[in-house]
Short mmCIF file of C-alpha atoms in Angstrom, two decimals:
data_model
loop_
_atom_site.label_atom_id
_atom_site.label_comp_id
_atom_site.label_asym_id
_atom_site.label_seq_id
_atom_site.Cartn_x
_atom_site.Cartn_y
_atom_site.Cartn_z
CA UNK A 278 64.52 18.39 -54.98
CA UNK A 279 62.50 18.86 -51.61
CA UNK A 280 63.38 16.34 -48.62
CA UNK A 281 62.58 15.69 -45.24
CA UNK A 282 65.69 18.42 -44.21
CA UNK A 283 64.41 21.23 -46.71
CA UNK A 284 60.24 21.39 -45.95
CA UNK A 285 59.45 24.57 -47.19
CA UNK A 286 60.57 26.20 -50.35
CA UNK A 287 62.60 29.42 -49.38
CA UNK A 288 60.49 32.18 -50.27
CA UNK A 289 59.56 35.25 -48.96
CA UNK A 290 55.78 36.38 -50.03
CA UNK A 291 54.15 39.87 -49.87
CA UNK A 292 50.82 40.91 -50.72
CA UNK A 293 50.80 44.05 -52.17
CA UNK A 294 46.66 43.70 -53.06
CA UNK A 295 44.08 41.97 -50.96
CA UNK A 296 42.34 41.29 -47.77
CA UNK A 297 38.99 40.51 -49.44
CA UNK A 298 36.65 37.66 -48.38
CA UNK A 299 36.69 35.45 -51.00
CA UNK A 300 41.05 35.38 -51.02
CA UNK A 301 41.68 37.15 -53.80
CA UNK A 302 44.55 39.88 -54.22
CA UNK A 303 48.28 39.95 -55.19
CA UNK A 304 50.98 38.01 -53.78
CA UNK A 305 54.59 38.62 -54.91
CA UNK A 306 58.20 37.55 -54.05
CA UNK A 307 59.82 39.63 -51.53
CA UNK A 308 62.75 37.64 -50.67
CA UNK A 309 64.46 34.05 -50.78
CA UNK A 310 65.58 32.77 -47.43
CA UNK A 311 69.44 32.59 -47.11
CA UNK A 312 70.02 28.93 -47.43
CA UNK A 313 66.43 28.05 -48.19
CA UNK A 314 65.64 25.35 -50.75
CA UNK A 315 65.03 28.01 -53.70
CA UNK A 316 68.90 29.84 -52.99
CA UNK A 317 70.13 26.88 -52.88
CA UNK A 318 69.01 24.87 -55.83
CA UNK A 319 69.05 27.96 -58.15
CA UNK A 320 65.12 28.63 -58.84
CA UNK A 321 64.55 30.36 -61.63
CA UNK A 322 62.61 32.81 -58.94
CA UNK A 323 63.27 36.74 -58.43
CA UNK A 324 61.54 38.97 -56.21
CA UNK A 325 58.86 40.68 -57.53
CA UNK A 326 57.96 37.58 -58.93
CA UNK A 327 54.19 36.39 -59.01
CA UNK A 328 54.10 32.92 -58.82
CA UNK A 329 50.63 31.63 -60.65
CA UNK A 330 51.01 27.74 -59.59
CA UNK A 331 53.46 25.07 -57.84
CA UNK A 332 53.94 21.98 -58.90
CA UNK A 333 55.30 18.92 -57.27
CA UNK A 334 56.52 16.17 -59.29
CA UNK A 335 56.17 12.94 -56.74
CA UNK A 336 58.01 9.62 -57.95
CA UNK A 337 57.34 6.51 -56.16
CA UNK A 338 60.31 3.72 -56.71
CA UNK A 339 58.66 0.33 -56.14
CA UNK A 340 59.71 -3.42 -56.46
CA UNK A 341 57.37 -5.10 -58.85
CA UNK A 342 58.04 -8.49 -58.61
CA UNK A 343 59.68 -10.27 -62.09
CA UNK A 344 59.80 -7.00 -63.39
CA UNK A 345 62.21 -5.28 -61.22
CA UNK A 346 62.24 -1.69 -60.16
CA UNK A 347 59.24 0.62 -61.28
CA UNK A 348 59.03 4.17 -61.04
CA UNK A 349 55.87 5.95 -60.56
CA UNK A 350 55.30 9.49 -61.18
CA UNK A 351 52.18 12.00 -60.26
CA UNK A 352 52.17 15.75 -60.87
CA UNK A 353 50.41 17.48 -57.96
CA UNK A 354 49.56 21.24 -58.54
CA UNK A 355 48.50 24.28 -56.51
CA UNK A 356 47.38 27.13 -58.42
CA UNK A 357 47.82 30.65 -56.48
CA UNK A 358 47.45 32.91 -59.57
CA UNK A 359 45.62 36.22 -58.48
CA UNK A 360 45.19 34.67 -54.34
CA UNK A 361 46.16 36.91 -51.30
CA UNK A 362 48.94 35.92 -49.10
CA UNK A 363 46.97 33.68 -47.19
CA UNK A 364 45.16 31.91 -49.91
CA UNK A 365 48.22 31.23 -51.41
CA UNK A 366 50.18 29.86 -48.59
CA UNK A 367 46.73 27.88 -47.91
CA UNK A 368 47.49 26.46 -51.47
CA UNK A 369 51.14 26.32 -50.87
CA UNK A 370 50.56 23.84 -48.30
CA UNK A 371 47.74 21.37 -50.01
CA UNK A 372 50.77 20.01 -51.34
CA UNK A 373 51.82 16.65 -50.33
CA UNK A 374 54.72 16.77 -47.13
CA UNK A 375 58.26 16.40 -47.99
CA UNK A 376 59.29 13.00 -49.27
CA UNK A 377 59.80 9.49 -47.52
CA UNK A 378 61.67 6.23 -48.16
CA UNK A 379 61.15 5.28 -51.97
CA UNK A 380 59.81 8.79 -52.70
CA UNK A 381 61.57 11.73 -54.67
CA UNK A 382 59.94 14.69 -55.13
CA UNK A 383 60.60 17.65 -57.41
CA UNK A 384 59.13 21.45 -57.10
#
């Protein structure tokens, strides 16, 4: 669960392949950040991991008149499959910012 306190998601990335023009190359996991959103929430994420797409799951609470509460749910996704290190924090950050009031969000 991502909030206004945790932006970012805790990882470390390395290319180990790229630097071409049209962003292509090999971006892995070098690291999680000590008390970044990943350590903390227990992502199923290990260094030398190649992460091919992030998802955020973005669920919108909502009064709808007689009906009571409704929740709302969109999936957003960024694929990086295959993208240098800059194309993929480039895609990394097309995602939407960090929750507000009456909005969970789920990466």
């Amino acid at each position: 669960r991502r909030s206004t306190e945790k932006v970012g998601l805790g990882i470390l990335l390395q290319e180990i392949k790229g630097g071409r023009s049209d962003g292509l190359g090999i971006t892995v996991v070098s690291g999680l950040v000590e008390g970044g959103l990943c350590e903390e929430q227990d992502c199923d994420v290990m260094v030398g991991d190649s992460i091919s797409s992030v998802s955020v799951l973005q669920t919108n609470k909502s009064k709808d008149g007689a009906a009571g509460l409704q929740d709302t749910t969109t999936e957003i996704t960024a694929m990086t499959e295959c993208l240098g290190y800059d194309a993929t924090v480039e895609a990394i950050s097309s995602l939407p910012p960090p929750p507000s009031s009456g909005q969970e969000q789920i990466l």
